[in-house]
Structures are given as C-alpha cells and as structure tokens.
Short mmCIF file of C-alpha atoms in Angstrom, two decimals:
data_model
loop_
_atom_site.label_atom_id
_atom_site.label_comp_id
_atom_site.label_asym_id
_atom_site.label_seq_id
_atom_site.Cartn_x
_atom_site.Cartn_y
_atom_site.Cartn_z
CA UNK P 1 31.57 17.75 43.86
CA UNK P 2 30.95 21.49 44.21
CA UNK P 3 28.14 22.52 46.55
CA UNK P 4 26.18 25.65 45.79
CA UNK P 5 24.06 27.50 48.34
CA UNK P 6 20.96 25.81 46.90
CA UNK P 7 22.62 22.40 47.22
CA UNK P 8 23.41 23.02 50.88
CA UNK P 9 19.81 24.05 51.48
CA UNK P 10 18.39 20.96 49.76
CA UNK P 11 20.78 18.63 51.57
CA UNK P 12 19.90 20.24 54.90
CA UNK P 13 16.16 20.00 54.22
CA UNK P 14 16.30 16.33 53.21
CA UNK P 15 18.54 15.48 56.17
CA UNK P 16 16.03 17.17 58.49
CA UNK P 17 13.17 15.23 56.87
CA UNK P 18 15.09 11.99 57.45
CA UNK P 19 15.55 12.84 61.14
CA UNK P 20 11.85 13.67 61.55
CA UNK P 21 10.67 10.50 59.81
CA UNK P 22 13.13 8.36 61.80
CA UNK P 23 11.32 9.45 64.96
CA UNK P 24 8.06 7.92 63.71
CA UNK P 25 7.17 4.49 65.12
CA UNK P 26 7.19 2.69 61.77
CA UNK P 27 4.72 0.11 60.46
CA UNK P 28 4.49 -3.29 62.23
CA UNK P 29 4.99 -6.33 59.99
CA UNK P 30 2.04 -8.70 60.07
CA UNK P 31 3.27 -12.12 61.11
CA UNK P 32 6.66 -10.81 62.26
CA UNK P 33 8.18 -9.07 65.24
CA UNK P 34 9.92 -6.30 63.29
CA UNK P 35 8.67 -3.08 61.77
CA UNK P 36 9.08 -1.21 58.51
CA UNK P 37 11.54 1.62 59.01
CA UNK P 38 10.00 4.58 57.20
CA UNK P 39 13.24 6.56 57.15
CA UNK P 40 15.12 3.70 55.46
CA UNK P 41 12.29 3.55 52.91
CA UNK P 42 12.97 7.09 51.71
CA UNK P 43 16.77 6.79 51.51
CA UNK P 44 16.70 5.69 47.83
CA UNK P 45 14.61 8.76 46.99
CA UNK P 46 17.40 11.03 48.20
CA UNK P 47 19.68 9.46 45.61
CA UNK P 48 17.04 9.70 42.88
CA UNK P 49 16.34 13.37 43.62
CA UNK P 50 19.84 14.71 44.35
CA UNK P 51 22.05 12.26 42.49
CA UNK P 52 24.77 9.82 43.51
CA UNK P 53 26.85 12.23 45.60
CA UNK P 54 24.55 14.83 47.15
CA UNK P 55 21.82 12.28 47.87
CA UNK P 56 24.05 9.97 49.96
CA UNK P 57 25.52 13.04 51.69
CA UNK P 58 22.04 14.16 52.74
CA UNK P 59 21.30 10.60 53.88
CA UNK P 60 24.56 10.38 55.84
CA UNK P 61 23.84 13.62 57.70
CA UNK P 62 20.26 12.56 58.38
CA UNK P 63 21.25 9.08 59.56
CA UNK P 64 23.96 10.40 61.86
CA UNK P 65 21.69 13.01 63.44
CA UNK P 66 18.90 10.47 63.84
CA UNK P 67 21.39 8.14 65.56
CA UNK P 68 22.78 10.89 67.78
CA UNK P 69 19.61 12.70 68.81
CA UNK P 70 16.64 11.37 70.83
CA UNK P 71 14.79 9.09 70.33
CA UNK P 72 17.82 7.51 68.66
CA UNK P 73 20.15 5.15 70.50
CA UNK P 74 23.76 6.29 70.02
CA UNK P 75 25.64 3.06 70.71
CA UNK P 76 28.45 1.22 68.97
CA UNK P 77 26.03 -1.54 68.01
CA UNK P 78 23.72 0.80 66.11
CA UNK P 79 26.66 2.80 64.71
CA UNK P 80 27.73 -0.25 62.71
CA UNK P 81 24.53 -0.09 60.66
CA UNK P 82 24.62 3.63 59.79
CA UNK P 83 26.21 3.07 56.34
CA UNK P 84 23.27 0.87 55.22
CA UNK P 85 20.83 3.63 54.14
CA UNK P 86 23.73 5.66 52.73
CA UNK P 87 24.60 2.74 50.42
CA UNK P 88 20.92 2.48 49.51
CA UNK P 89 20.89 6.15 48.49
CA UNK P 90 24.18 5.76 46.63
CA UNK P 91 23.02 2.81 44.53
CA UNK P 92 19.72 4.53 43.74
CA UNK P 93 21.55 7.72 42.81
CA UNK P 94 23.96 5.87 40.54
CA UNK P 95 21.05 4.19 38.78
CA UNK P 96 19.32 7.55 38.32
CA UNK P 97 22.13 9.65 36.89
CA UNK P 98 24.49 9.63 33.93
CA UNK P 99 26.57 12.56 35.17
CA UNK P 100 29.48 10.45 36.37
CA UNK P 101 32.72 9.60 34.59
CA UNK P 102 31.58 6.06 33.93
CA UNK P 103 27.98 4.83 33.71
CA UNK P 104 26.52 4.99 37.21
CA UNK P 105 24.71 1.68 36.92
CA UNK P 106 28.02 -0.14 36.45
CA UNK P 107 29.27 1.22 39.79
CA UNK P 108 25.95 0.30 41.40
CA UNK P 109 26.25 -3.25 40.09
CA UNK P 110 29.76 -3.53 41.51
CA UNK P 111 28.58 -2.39 44.95
CA UNK P 112 25.63 -4.77 45.09
CA UNK P 113 27.62 -7.57 43.46
CA UNK P 114 30.40 -7.22 46.03
CA UNK P 115 27.89 -7.49 48.85
CA UNK P 116 26.31 -10.61 47.34
CA UNK P 117 29.75 -12.18 46.94
CA UNK P 118 30.47 -11.15 50.52
CA UNK P 119 27.50 -13.26 51.64
CA UNK P 120 28.99 -16.39 50.10
CA UNK P 121 32.36 -15.67 51.66
CA UNK P 122 30.86 -15.94 55.16
CA UNK P 123 30.29 -19.30 56.83
CA UNK P 124 26.61 -18.43 57.17
CA UNK P 125 26.31 -17.76 53.45
CA UNK P 126 27.94 -21.08 52.58
CA UNK P 127 25.30 -22.89 54.65
CA UNK P 128 22.40 -20.75 53.36
CA UNK P 129 23.21 -20.32 49.65
CA UNK P 130 19.63 -19.57 48.60
CA UNK P 131 19.16 -16.62 50.95
CA UNK P 132 20.47 -13.91 48.55
CA UNK P 133 18.00 -14.75 45.75
CA UNK P 134 16.10 -11.45 46.26
CA UNK P 135 19.41 -9.57 46.25
CA UNK P 136 20.54 -11.37 43.08
CA UNK P 137 17.23 -10.32 41.49
CA UNK P 138 18.13 -6.73 42.39
CA UNK P 139 21.58 -7.18 40.87
CA UNK P 140 20.05 -8.49 37.63
CA UNK P 141 17.73 -5.46 37.55
CA UNK P 142 20.73 -3.14 37.89
CA UNK P 143 22.57 -4.91 35.06
CA UNK P 144 19.57 -5.13 32.72
CA UNK P 145 17.72 -1.89 33.46
CA UNK P 146 20.40 0.35 34.98
CA UNK P 147 21.12 2.28 31.79
CA UNK P 148 17.41 2.69 31.05
CA UNK P 149 16.62 3.91 34.57
CA UNK P 150 19.35 6.56 34.39
CA UNK P 151 17.86 7.88 31.15
CA UNK P 152 14.35 7.96 32.61
CA UNK P 153 15.15 9.42 36.04
CA UNK P 154 17.84 11.94 35.11
CA UNK P 155 16.44 15.20 36.52
CA UNK P 156 19.47 17.40 36.61
CA UNK P 157 19.37 18.29 32.93
CA UNK P 158 15.70 19.23 32.87
CA UNK P 159 14.81 16.43 30.47
CA UNK P 160 11.17 15.47 30.10
CA UNK P 161 10.30 11.82 30.58
CA UNK P 162 7.05 9.90 30.54
CA UNK P 163 5.53 9.57 33.99
CA UNK P 164 4.60 6.01 33.06
CA UNK P 165 8.28 5.20 32.59
CA UNK P 166 9.19 6.99 35.81
CA UNK P 167 6.43 5.13 37.64
CA UNK P 168 8.15 1.90 36.60
CA UNK P 169 11.71 3.11 37.19
CA UNK P 170 11.18 4.44 40.73
CA UNK P 171 10.12 1.07 42.23
CA UNK P 172 12.93 -0.74 40.40
CA UNK P 173 15.62 1.67 41.55
CA UNK P 174 14.18 1.85 45.09
CA UNK P 175 14.13 -1.95 45.36
CA UNK P 176 17.76 -2.20 44.27
CA UNK P 177 18.78 0.43 46.81
CA UNK P 178 16.82 -1.20 49.61
CA UNK P 179 18.27 -4.65 48.89
CA UNK P 180 21.75 -3.12 49.02
CA UNK P 181 20.86 -1.71 52.44
CA UNK P 182 19.56 -5.12 53.51
CA UNK P 183 22.59 -7.13 52.45
CA UNK P 184 24.97 -4.69 54.14
CA UNK P 185 22.94 -5.12 57.33
CA UNK P 186 23.08 -8.91 57.01
CA UNK P 187 26.85 -8.96 56.58
CA UNK P 188 27.36 -6.54 59.46
CA UNK P 189 25.18 -8.67 61.72
CA UNK P 190 27.10 -11.83 60.80
CA UNK P 191 30.47 -10.16 61.28
CA UNK P 192 29.59 -8.85 64.74
CA UNK P 193 27.10 -11.57 65.72
CA UNK P 194 28.67 -11.98 69.15
CA UNK P 195 27.59 -8.41 69.99
CA UNK P 196 23.93 -9.03 69.14
CA UNK P 197 23.10 -12.53 70.34
CA UNK P 198 24.10 -15.24 72.76
CA UNK P 199 26.99 -17.43 71.64
CA UNK P 200 24.86 -20.57 71.91
CA UNK P 201 22.55 -19.31 69.14
CA UNK P 202 25.27 -18.33 66.66
CA UNK P 203 25.65 -21.86 65.14
CA UNK P 204 21.98 -21.67 64.17
CA UNK P 205 22.33 -18.43 62.20
CA UNK P 206 21.95 -20.02 58.72
CA UNK P 207 18.62 -21.58 59.75
CA UNK P 208 17.50 -18.33 61.36
CA UNK P 209 18.25 -16.33 58.21
CA UNK P 210 16.33 -18.77 56.03
CA UNK P 211 13.42 -18.82 58.46
CA UNK P 212 13.00 -15.02 58.41
CA UNK P 213 13.60 -14.69 54.65
CA UNK P 214 9.88 -14.48 53.76
CA UNK P 215 9.43 -11.72 56.35
CA UNK P 216 12.52 -9.89 55.09
CA UNK P 217 11.30 -10.01 51.48
CA UNK P 218 7.83 -8.82 52.49
CA UNK P 219 9.38 -5.98 54.48
CA UNK P 220 11.57 -4.83 51.58
CA UNK P 221 8.72 -5.02 49.08
CA UNK P 222 6.51 -2.92 51.35
CA UNK P 223 9.36 -0.42 51.77
CA UNK P 224 9.62 -0.29 47.98
CA UNK P 225 5.90 0.47 47.78
CA UNK P 226 6.29 3.27 50.34
CA UNK P 227 9.22 4.76 48.43
CA UNK P 228 7.22 4.60 45.21
CA UNK P 229 4.10 6.18 46.71
CA UNK P 230 6.20 9.11 47.86
CA UNK P 231 8.71 9.27 45.02
CA UNK P 232 6.45 9.08 41.94
CA UNK P 233 4.25 12.10 42.88
CA UNK P 234 7.34 13.98 44.00
CA UNK P 235 9.04 13.47 40.64
CA UNK P 236 5.84 14.51 38.90
CA UNK P 237 5.82 17.73 40.91
CA UNK P 238 9.48 18.43 40.13
CA UNK P 239 8.84 17.81 36.44
CA UNK P 240 5.78 20.09 36.46
CA UNK P 241 7.76 22.85 38.14
CA UNK P 242 10.69 22.26 35.79
CA UNK P 243 13.06 22.20 38.74
CA UNK P 244 16.67 21.33 37.86
CA UNK P 245 18.58 19.86 40.78
#
C-alpha cells in the first residue's frame, strides 16, 4: 500500500473525526444499561470510503488516540477491545472494493466465519449455540451479496452507481462490519472474563449472553441505521463531486 500526500491527509482527517465522535456521550439504549457508541457506528464507513487498507488504518489511529487521550481510559482492559472497530472497518472495506488480489468479500467471509467458529470453540458458545444467529446472518450476507456490494460501492475508479443500490448496500455492509466488531468483543470478553467480572458470576455467562441478546441486536441495528444515515448522503456527495479516493 503506497500512501500519497492526499491519502495521509484523508486518513488524518478521518482519524481526527473518530476521536472527536468518541468523546460524545453516545445514545442510551431504551430498556438496557448500555449505550450506542457513535464512533464504533462510523468505523464501517471508513472502510467503505477509503478501502480495505487505508480505512482500517484511519480507524486504528483514531481508536488508539481515542483510547490514549481524555476522556478515554487507557487501561489494559480497554486496550484488548481496540481491534474491534478496526476489524469492522476492514470487513466493510473488503466488501466495498475489488482492488485486492483476490475478491475482498471472500477475505471478509473468512474473517467473520473464523470469529463465528471461535464462538463455538469456547465453553460459553457450546452452552449458548443460538447466540451467533445475528452474526451468521451477517456471514450469509457477505457470502451472498459480497460481490454485488463491491461492484456497487467501489469508489476508487470513479464508477457511477445508482444511489438506490448504494442505499441498500451501505446498510448491508455496515451491518456485517458491526457484527464482526461485536463478535470480536464477545470472544475477547469470554477469554479475559476474570478481568471483567467476579469469578462467582463466570459460570452464568451463557445465560447472561442469551439474556442480553435482544439488547445487543437492537444496539447493532441502531448502529447500522446511524452508519447508513451518515454514509448514504456522504457517498452521494462524493459521487456528485466525482471524487476518486
């Protein structure tokens, strides 16, 4: 990957945007104790806009700075989750570009597929086998629509595409990226559960995961909506300006 001066500028701008948005309080989830992380919502857009290499690089820089700088919390616990939005951007970028040696969607399917398999390898996954259904839906979308999405969302060759098609592709690609982020976070939490919760609650993890599944799905769907509301107009503007990235 060769970075031009314009590439460095775009990566720096997007990384700065990520840091700024990460400082926002987020949107509380009705009926749950968590919140929708706005910065994680835009991570797939970085991949869609800049592609499968520059997009994740911009996300990585943004995530690291947001972790390091106030109001972030630079701890080992939070450090473990930094790759999650980067993987989200990577999968979205691979589904949005054909300028890789092999079809990007095949790599994206391998990444998400490996994470789904990783769930069933864990003891929690074996006791909660239905939990990854939303992630398996994302994997099916990658396999079935990955090639189509790369044709529709490819921006780096200046190709025109129907905004109707892009309005469909952006939510699909964003959802797949966000579910990749989510499954990585799940596996990280299970692997290092002793760091995040009392030992007496660890045996109940399968039940806890299943109990919060409706909230998790709602959260990811709302994040997909946020990504789409930002991404679709942005792509329309880039197409109107005939900007090649």
